[in-house]
Structures are given as C-alpha cells and as structure tokens.
mmCIF file of C-alpha atoms and ligand atoms in Angstrom:
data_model
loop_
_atom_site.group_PDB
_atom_site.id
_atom_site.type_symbol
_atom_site.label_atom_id
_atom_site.label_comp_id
_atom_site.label_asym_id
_atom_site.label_seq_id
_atom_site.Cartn_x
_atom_site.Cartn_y
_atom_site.Cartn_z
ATOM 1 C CA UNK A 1 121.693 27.541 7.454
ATOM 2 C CA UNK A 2 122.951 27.325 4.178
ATOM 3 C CA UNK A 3 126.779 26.780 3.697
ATOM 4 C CA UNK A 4 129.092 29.792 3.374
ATOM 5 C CA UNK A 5 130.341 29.717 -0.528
ATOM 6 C CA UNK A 6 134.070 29.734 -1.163
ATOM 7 C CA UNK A 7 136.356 29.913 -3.851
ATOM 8 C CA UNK A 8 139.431 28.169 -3.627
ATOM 9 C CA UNK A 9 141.875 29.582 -6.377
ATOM 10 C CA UNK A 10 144.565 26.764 -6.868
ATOM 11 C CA UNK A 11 144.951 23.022 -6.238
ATOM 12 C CA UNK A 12 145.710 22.790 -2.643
ATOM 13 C CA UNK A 13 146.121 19.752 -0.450
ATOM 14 C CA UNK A 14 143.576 16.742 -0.636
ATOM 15 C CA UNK A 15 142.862 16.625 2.986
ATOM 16 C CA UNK A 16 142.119 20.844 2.914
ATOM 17 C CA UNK A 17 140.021 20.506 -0.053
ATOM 18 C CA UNK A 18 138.249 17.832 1.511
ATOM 19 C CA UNK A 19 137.165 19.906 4.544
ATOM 20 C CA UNK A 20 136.844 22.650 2.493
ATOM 21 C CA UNK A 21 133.953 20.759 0.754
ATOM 22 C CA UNK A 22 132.691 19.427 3.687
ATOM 23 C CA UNK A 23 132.056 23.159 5.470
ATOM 24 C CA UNK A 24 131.658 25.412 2.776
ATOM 25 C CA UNK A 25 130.302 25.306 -0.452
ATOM 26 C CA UNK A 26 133.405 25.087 -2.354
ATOM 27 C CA UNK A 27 134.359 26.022 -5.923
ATOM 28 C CA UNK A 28 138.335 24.780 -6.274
ATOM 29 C CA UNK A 29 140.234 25.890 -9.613
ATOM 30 C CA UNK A 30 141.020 22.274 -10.516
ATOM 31 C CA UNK A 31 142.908 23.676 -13.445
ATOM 32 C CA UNK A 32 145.174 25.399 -11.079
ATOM 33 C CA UNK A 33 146.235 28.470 -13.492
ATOM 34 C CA UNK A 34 146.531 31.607 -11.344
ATOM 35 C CA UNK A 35 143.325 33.644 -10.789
ATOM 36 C CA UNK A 36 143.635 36.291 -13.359
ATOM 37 C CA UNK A 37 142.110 40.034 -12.674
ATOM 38 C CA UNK A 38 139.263 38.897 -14.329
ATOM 39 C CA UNK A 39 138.596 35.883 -12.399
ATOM 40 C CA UNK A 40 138.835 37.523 -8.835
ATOM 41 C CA UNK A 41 136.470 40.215 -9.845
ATOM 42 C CA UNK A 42 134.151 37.893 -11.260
ATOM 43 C CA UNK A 43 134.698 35.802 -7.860
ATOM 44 C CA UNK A 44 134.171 38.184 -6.028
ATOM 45 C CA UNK A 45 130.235 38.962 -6.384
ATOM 46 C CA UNK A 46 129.652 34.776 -6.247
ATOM 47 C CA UNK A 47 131.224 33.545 -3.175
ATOM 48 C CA UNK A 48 131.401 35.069 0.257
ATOM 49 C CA UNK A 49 135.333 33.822 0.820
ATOM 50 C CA UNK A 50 138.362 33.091 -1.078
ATOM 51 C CA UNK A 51 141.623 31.516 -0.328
ATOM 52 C CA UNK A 52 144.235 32.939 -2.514
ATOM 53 C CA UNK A 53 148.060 31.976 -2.911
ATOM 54 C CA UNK A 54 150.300 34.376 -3.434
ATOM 55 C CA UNK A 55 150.124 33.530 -7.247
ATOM 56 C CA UNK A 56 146.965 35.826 -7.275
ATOM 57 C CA UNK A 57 147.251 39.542 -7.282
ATOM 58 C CA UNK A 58 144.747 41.406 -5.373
ATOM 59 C CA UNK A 59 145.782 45.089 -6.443
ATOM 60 C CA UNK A 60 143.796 48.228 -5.290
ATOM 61 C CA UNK A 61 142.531 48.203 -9.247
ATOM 62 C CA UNK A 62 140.944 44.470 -8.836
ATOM 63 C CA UNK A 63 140.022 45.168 -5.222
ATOM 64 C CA UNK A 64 137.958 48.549 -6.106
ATOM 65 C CA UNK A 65 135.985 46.639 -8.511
ATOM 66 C CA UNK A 66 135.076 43.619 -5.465
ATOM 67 C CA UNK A 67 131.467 43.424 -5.145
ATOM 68 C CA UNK A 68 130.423 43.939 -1.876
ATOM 69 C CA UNK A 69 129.266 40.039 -1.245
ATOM 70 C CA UNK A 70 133.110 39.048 -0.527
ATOM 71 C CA UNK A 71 133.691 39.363 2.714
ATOM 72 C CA UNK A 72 136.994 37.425 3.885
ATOM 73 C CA UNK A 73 140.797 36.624 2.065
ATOM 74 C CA UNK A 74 141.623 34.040 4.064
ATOM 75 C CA UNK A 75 145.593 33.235 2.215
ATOM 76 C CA UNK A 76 146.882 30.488 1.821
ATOM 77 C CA UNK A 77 150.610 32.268 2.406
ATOM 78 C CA UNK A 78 152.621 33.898 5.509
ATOM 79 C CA UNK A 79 153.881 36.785 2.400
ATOM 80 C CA UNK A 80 150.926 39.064 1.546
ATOM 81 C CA UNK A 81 152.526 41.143 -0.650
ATOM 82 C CA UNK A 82 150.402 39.752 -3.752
ATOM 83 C CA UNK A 83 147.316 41.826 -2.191
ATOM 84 C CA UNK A 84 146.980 45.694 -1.237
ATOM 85 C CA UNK A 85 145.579 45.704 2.276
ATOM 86 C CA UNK A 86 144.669 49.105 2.768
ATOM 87 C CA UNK A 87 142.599 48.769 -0.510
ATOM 88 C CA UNK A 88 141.349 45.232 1.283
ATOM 89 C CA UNK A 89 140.596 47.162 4.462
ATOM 90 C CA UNK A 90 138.791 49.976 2.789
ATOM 91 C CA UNK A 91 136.943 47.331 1.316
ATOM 92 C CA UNK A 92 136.128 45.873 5.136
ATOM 93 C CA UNK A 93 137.281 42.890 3.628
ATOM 94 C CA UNK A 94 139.457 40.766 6.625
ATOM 95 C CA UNK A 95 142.201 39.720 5.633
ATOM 96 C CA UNK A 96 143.873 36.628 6.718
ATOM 97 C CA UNK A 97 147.199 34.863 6.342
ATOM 98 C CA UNK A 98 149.154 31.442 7.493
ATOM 99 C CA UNK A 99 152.312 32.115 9.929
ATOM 100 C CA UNK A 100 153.843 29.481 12.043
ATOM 101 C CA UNK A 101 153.068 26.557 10.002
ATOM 102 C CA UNK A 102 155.648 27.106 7.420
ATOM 103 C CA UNK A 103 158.711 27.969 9.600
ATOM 104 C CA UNK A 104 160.337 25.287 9.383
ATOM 105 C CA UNK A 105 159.886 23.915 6.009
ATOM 106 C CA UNK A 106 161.042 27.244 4.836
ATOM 107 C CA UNK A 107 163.559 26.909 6.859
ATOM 108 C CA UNK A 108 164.874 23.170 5.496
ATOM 109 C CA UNK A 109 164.767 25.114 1.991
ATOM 110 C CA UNK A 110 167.094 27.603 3.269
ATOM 111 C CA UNK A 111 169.769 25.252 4.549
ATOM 112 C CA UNK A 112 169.306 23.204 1.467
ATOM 113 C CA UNK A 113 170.489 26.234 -0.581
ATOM 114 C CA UNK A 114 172.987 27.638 1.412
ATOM 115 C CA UNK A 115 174.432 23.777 1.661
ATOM 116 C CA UNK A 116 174.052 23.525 -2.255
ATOM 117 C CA UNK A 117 175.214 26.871 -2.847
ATOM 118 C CA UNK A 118 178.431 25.966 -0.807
ATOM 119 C CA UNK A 119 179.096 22.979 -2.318
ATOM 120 C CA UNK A 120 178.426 23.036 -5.898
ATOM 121 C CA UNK A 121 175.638 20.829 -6.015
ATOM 122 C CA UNK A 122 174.624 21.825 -9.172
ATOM 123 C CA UNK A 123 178.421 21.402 -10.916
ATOM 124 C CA UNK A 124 178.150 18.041 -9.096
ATOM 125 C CA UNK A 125 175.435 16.949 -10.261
ATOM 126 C CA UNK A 126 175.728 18.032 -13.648
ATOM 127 C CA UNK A 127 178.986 16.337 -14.024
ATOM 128 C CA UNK A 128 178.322 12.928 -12.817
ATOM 129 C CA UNK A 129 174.592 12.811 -14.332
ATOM 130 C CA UNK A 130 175.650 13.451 -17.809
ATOM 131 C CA UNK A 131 178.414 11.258 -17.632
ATOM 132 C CA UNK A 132 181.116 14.111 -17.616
ATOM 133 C CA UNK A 133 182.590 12.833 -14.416
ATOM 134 C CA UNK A 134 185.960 11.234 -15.903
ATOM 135 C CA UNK A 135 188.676 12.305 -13.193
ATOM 136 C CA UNK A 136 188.885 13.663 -9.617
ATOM 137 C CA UNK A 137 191.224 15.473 -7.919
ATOM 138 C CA UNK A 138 191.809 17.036 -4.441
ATOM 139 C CA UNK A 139 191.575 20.762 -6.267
ATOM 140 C CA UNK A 140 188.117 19.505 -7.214
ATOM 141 C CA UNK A 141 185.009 21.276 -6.392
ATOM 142 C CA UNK A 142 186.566 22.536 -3.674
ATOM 143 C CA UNK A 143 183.478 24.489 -2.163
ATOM 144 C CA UNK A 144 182.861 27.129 1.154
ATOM 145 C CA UNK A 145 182.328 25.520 5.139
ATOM 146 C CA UNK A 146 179.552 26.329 6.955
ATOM 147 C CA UNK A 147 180.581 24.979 10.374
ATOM 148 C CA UNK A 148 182.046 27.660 12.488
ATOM 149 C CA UNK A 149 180.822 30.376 10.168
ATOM 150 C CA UNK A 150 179.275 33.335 10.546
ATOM 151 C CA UNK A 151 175.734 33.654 9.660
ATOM 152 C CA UNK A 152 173.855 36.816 8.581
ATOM 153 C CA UNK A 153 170.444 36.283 8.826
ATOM 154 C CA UNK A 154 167.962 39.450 7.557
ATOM 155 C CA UNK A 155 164.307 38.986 9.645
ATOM 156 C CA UNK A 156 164.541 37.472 12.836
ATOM 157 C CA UNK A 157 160.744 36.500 12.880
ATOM 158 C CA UNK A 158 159.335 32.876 12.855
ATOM 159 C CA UNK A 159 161.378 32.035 10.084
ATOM 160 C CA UNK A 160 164.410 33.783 10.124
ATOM 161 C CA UNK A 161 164.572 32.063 14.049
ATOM 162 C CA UNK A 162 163.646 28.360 12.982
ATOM 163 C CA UNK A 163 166.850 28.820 10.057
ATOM 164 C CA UNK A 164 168.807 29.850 13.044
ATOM 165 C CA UNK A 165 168.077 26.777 14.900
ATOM 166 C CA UNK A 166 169.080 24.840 12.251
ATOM 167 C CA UNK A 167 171.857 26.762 11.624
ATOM 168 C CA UNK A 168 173.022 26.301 15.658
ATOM 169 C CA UNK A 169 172.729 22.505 14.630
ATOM 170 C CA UNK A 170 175.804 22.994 12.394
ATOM 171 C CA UNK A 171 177.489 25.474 14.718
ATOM 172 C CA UNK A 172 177.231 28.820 12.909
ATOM 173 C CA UNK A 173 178.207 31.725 14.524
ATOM 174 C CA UNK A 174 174.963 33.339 13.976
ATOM 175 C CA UNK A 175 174.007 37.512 13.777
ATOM 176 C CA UNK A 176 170.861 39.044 13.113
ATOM 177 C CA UNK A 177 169.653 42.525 11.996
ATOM 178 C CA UNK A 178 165.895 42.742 12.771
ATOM 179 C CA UNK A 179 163.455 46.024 13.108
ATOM 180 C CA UNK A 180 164.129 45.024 16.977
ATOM 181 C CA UNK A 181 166.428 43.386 19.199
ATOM 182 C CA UNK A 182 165.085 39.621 20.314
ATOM 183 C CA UNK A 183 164.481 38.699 24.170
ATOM 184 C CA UNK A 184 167.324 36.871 25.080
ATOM 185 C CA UNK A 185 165.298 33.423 25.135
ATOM 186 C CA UNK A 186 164.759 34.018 21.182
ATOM 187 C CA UNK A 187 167.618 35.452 20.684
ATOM 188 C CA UNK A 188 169.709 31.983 21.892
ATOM 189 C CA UNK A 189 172.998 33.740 21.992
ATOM 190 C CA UNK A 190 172.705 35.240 18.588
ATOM 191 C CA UNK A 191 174.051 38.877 18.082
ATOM 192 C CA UNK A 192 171.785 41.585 17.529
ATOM 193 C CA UNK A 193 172.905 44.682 14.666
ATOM 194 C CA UNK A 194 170.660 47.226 14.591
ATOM 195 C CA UNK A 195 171.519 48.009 11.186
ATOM 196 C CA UNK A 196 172.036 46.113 7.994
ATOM 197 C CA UNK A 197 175.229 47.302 7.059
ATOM 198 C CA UNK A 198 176.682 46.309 9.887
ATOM 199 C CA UNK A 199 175.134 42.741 9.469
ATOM 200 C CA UNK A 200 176.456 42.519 6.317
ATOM 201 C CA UNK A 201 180.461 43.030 7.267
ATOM 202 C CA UNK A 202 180.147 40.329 9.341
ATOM 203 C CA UNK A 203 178.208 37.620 7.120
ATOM 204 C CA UNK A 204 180.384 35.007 5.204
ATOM 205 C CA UNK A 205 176.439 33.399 4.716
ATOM 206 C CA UNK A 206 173.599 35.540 4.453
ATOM 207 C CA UNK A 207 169.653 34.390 4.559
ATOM 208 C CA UNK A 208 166.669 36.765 3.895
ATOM 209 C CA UNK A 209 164.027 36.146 5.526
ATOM 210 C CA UNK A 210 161.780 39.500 5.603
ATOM 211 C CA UNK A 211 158.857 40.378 4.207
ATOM 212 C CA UNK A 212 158.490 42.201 0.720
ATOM 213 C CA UNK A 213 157.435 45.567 1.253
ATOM 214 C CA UNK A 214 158.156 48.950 -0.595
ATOM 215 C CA UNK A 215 161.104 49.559 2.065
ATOM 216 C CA UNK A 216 162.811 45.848 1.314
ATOM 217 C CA UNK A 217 162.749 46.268 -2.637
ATOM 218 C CA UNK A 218 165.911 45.959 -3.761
ATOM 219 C CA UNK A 219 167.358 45.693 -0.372
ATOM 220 C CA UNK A 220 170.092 43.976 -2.039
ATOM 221 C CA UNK A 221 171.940 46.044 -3.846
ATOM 222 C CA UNK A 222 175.595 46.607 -5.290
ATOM 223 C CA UNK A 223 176.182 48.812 -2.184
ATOM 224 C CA UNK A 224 175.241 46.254 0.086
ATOM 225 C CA UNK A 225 176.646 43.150 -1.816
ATOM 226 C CA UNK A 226 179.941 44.961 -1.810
ATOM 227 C CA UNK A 227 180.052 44.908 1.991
ATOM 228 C CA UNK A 228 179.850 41.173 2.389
ATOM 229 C CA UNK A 229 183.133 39.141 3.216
ATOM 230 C CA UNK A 230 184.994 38.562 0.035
ATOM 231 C CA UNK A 231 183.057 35.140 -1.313
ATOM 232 C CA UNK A 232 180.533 35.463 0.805
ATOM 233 C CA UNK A 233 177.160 33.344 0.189
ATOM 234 C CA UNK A 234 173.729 34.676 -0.353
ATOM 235 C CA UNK A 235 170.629 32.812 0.212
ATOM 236 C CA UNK A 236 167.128 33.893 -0.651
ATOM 237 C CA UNK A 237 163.791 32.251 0.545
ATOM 238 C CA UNK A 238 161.803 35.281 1.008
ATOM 239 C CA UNK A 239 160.885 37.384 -2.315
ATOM 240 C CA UNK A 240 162.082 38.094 -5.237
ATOM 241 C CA UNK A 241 162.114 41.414 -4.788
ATOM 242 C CA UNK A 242 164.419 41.905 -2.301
ATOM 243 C CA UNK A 243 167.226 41.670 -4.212
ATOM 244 C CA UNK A 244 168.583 43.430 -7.481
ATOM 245 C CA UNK A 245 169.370 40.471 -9.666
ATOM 246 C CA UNK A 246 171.869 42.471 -11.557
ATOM 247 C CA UNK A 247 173.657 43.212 -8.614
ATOM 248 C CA UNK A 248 173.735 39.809 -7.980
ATOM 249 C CA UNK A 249 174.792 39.160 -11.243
ATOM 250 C CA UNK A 250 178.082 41.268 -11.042
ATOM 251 C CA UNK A 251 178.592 40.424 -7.240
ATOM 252 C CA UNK A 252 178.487 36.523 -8.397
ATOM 253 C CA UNK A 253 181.057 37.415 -12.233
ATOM 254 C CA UNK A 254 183.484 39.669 -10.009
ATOM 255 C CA UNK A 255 183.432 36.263 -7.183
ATOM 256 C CA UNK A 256 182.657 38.845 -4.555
ATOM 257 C CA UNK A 257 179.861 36.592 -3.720
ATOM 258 C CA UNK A 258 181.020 32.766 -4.282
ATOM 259 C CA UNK A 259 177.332 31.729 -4.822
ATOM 260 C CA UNK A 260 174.100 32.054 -4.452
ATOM 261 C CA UNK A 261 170.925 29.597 -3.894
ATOM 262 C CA UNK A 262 167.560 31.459 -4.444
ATOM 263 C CA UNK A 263 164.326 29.743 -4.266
ATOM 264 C CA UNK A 264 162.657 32.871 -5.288
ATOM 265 C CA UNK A 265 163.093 36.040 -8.153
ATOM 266 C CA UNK A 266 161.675 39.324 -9.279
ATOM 267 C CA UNK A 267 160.062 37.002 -11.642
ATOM 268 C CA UNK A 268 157.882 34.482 -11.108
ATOM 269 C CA UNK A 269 157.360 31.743 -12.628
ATOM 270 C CA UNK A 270 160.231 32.062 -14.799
ATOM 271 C CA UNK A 271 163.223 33.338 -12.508
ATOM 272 C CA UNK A 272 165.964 35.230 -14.503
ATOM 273 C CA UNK A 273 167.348 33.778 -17.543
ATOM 274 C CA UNK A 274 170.756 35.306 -17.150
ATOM 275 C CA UNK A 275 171.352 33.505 -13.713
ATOM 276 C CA UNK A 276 171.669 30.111 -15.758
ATOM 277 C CA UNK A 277 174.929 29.992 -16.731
ATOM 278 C CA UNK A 278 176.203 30.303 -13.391
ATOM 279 C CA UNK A 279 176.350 26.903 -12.007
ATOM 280 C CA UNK A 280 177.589 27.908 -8.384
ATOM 281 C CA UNK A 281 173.712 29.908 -8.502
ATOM 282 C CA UNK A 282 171.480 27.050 -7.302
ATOM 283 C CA UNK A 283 168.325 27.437 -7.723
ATOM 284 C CA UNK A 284 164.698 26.152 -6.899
ATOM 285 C CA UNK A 285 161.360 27.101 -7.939
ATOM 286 C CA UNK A 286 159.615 28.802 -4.982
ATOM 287 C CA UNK A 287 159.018 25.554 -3.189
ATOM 288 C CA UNK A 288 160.507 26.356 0.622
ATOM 289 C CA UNK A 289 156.472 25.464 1.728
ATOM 290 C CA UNK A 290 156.141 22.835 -0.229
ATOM 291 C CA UNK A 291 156.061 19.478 1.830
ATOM 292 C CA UNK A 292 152.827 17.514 2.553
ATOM 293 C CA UNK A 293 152.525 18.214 6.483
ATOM 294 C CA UNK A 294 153.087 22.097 5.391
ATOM 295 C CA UNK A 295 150.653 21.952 2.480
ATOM 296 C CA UNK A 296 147.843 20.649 5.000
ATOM 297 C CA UNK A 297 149.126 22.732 7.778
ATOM 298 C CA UNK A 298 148.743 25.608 5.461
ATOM 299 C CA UNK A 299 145.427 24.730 4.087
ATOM 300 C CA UNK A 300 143.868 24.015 7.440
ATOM 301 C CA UNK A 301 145.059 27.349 8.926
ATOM 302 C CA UNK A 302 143.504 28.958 6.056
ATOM 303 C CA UNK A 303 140.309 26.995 6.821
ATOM 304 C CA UNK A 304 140.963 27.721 10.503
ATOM 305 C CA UNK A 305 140.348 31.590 9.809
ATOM 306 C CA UNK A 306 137.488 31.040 7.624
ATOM 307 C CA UNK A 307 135.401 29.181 10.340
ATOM 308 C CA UNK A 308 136.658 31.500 13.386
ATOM 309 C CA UNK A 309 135.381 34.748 11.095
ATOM 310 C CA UNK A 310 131.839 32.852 9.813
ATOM 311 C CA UNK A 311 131.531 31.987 13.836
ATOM 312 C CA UNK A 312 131.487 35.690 14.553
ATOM 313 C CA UNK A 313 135.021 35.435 15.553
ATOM 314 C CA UNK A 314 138.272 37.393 15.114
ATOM 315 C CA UNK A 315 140.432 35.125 12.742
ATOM 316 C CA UNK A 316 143.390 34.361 14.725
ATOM 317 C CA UNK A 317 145.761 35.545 11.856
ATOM 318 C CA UNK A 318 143.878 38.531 10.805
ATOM 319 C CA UNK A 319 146.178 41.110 9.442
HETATM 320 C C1 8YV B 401 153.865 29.470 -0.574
HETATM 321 C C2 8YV B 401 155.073 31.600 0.238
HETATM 322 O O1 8YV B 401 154.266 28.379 -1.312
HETATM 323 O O2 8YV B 401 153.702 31.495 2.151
HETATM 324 C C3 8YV B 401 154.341 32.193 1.375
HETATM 325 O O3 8YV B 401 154.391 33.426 1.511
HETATM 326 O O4 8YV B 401 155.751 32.257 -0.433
HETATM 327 C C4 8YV B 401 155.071 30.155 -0.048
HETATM 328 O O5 8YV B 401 155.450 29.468 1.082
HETATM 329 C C5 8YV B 401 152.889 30.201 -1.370
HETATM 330 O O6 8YV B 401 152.725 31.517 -1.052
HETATM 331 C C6 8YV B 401 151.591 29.465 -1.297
HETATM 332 O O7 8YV B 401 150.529 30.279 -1.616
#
C-alpha cells in the first residue's frame, strides 16, 4: 500500500522527522515560516495529514475551504486554540493534540520565571554583563521569597499539577482554583477555591496554566490584578491571551504586582513592546516546550496519533 502523505508545517525534531519519513510520505517546511492561509488550503487537497504547531491558524475561513482529501490534524501542541474545532469537526477532520509529554518542561519554564521574576534576574544580569556592576550593597536587589509562600496556581490539569510538584519542592503553600475540585491523591494537600477571586486574595505567586478559550480571554484583568497581595508575582506559561497586558502594565507601574515573568503574549512573535522597560518583567519567547526529550516526545506523540488513526484506530489524544 502506498504511504499515507503528510505535511509537516515547521522544523521539528530530527529523530520525528526521521520517522516521519520513514512511515509517511513526508513533505517538512524546511524553511520553517508559519503555514500561511494560503499554504494550509493549498495543503490541504495534497496530503492526507498534517502536523501543525500552534504557529498555524486553522480558522473556520481556512478550514471551509479544506478539500475533502485531508483527513487528520494531528498537533504538534497540548493548546489548540490556533484551530476552530467545530469547523474541524464539521469538516470530519480528527483532530489530535500532544498532552502529558510537555508537563513538565512547561513546568521548569514556570519556576524559571517565577524564580527570575523574584529575583531580578534580568537587573542582574544586565548590570554585571555590561559592566555596570561597580558597588554592592545589602539594600541591593533585594527581591521576593518563594519558600513558605503561597502559591496561586490557575488550571490544575497536567501542568498546572507538575508546577505544583515543583513548587512542593521549595515548600510553597500551594492553592488552586480549577473548573473542579482534585481527588485528594492529586490534590497532595493543596487547597481547592472554587472561584478565582478567591484564589487570587490568597496568591503572593500566581501561575496560569489554563487553556485559551473565549471564557479565559482577558482573565486577567485590572479587577482581578487588584485582588492579589500587595507585590504579588504573576507568571504566565499558558497564552497570551489570558491576560490584559495593560492591566499588567499599570498593576506592574503602581508595584501592585512586584513582577512578572511571561513566556507568552497577546502577540506572538513579537510580545509587547511597552513591557521592555520594565526590568523586574522577565521574559522568554514561548519556549516552556522547548527541550530536546520534549521536542521528540512531542513529535512522536504527534506521529503516535497519525499511525493509531491510518490503523483504523481512535487516536489516543483525539479531541
Ligand atoms: C509549543 C505550546 O512550543 O504545546 C503548546 O500548546 O504552546 C508550546 O509548548 C508549541 O505549541 C509547539 O507547537
């Protein structure tokens, strides 16, 4: 039988591409410039699977003009919020994604930040990489302790629970608000609030870790900001969009929040320009996925999906 084609829309790990090309016949964007509208449609009528990253937008506009030969999205992402599933699903198209795999790297990113954020990495290393570094003092860069503080975390799902772990690991008191209270062998002690506003009184850190969705935009806001702790810190591995930057902005000028560490923004690539003059906002470039083991993880779960639905199978992470 001839192989399946598939279109592989960014440069992703050696050792997926690799098996990619060995099972399918596989067209990978070496230049590894997002898929434009234009692309996917055109895609779409040639190969019989793509893997997308989240850089490609599969709108209900691009979707309704899919030929009818595509028959699988198999991501290469836990977020799908760069494709409209109920236009995928009118489609019949499956749609598949890659939980699990990602948790923890995610997770490192997280604590990374809200370290950074805490402790002025980004004053700190300014000052002694461009030489600035000329006197010290025990006033100096005096930043915010995480040990023995309380944690806020937004999404208790795989990720929001493997920054929790690490988070035990420095002995944060940690709180959750979820859609639903955790079992208590997930929960691990950690105190349930079965609303956001409550979570928020009691977080002098606060991680997002939900999914973007037309409810979560802008869940952030100046309301909420202003019922953090005074100098509370906010740290965002999730989306963009679940946070009003300006909000931010003002919460981070009037100190109300102390800082902020954000590996992701409305806009992307890019982030916000305004956001760059405040050095206690440290920031990264969407990168909580990005180590090695995660990149192949990723890929090969992916790949995973594509084989179970090709073997008449349901895709273990069909959505
Ligand atoms: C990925 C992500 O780097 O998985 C997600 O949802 O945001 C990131 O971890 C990216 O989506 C890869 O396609």
């Amino acid at each position: 039988m001839s192989k399946k084609r598939l279109w592989i829309t960014r440069r992703l790990s050696d050792a997926t591409l690799e098996r990619a090309e060995r099972d399918y016949d596989t067209v990978v964007n070496h230049e590894d410039e997002p898929g434009s509208a234009a692309d996917l449609i055109a895609a779409s009528a040639e190969f019989d699977a793509i893997i997308p990253c989240h850089s490609e937008h599969l709108s209900a506009d691009v979707v309704a003009q899919f030929s009818d030969r595509l028959k699988i999205v198999a991501n290469h992402s836990v977020g799908v919020d760069h494709c409209d599933l109920p236009a995928l699903k009118k489609r019949g198209i499956v749609v598949t994604n890659t939980p699990d795999v990602l948790s923890d790297a995610t997770a490192e990113l997280a604590m990374l930040l809200m370290l950074g954020a805490a402790r002025h990495a980004v004053a700190g290393d300014r000052i002694v990489r461009s030489g600035a570094w000329d006197s010290w003092s025990p006033a100096f860069m005096v930043g915010k302790q995480v040990t023995g503080a309380r944690l806020g975390i937004v999404g208790m799902g795989r990720v929001g629970k493997a920054f929790a772990a690490k988070a035990r690991g420095f002995d944060m008191e940690i709180h959750y608000f979820n859609r639903s209270e955790l079992p208590p062998d997930q929960a691990q002690g950690a105190t349930y609030h079965d609303n956001i506003e409550s979570l928020l009184g009691v977080a002098d850190f606060l991680s997002l870790h939900c999914p973007a969705t037309p409810e979560t935009t802008n869940l952030m806001n100046a309301d909420r900001f202003a019922l953090l702790p005074k100098g509370a810190v906010v740290v965002n591995t999730a989306r963009g969009a679940l946070v009003d930057e300006a909000a931010l902005l003002d919460a981070i000028k009037t100190g109300d929040v102390s800082a902020a560490g954000l590996d992701c923004f409305q806009t992307e690539p890019g982030g916000n320009p305004a956001f760059a003059n405040h050095e206690n906002i440290f920031m990264l470039p969407h990168i909580g996925s990005a180590t090695r083991q995660t990149r192949d993880a990723m890929g090969f779960r992916a790949l995973d999906n594509l084989d179970a639905y090709f073997a008449g199978k349901t895709p273990k992470d069909v959505l």
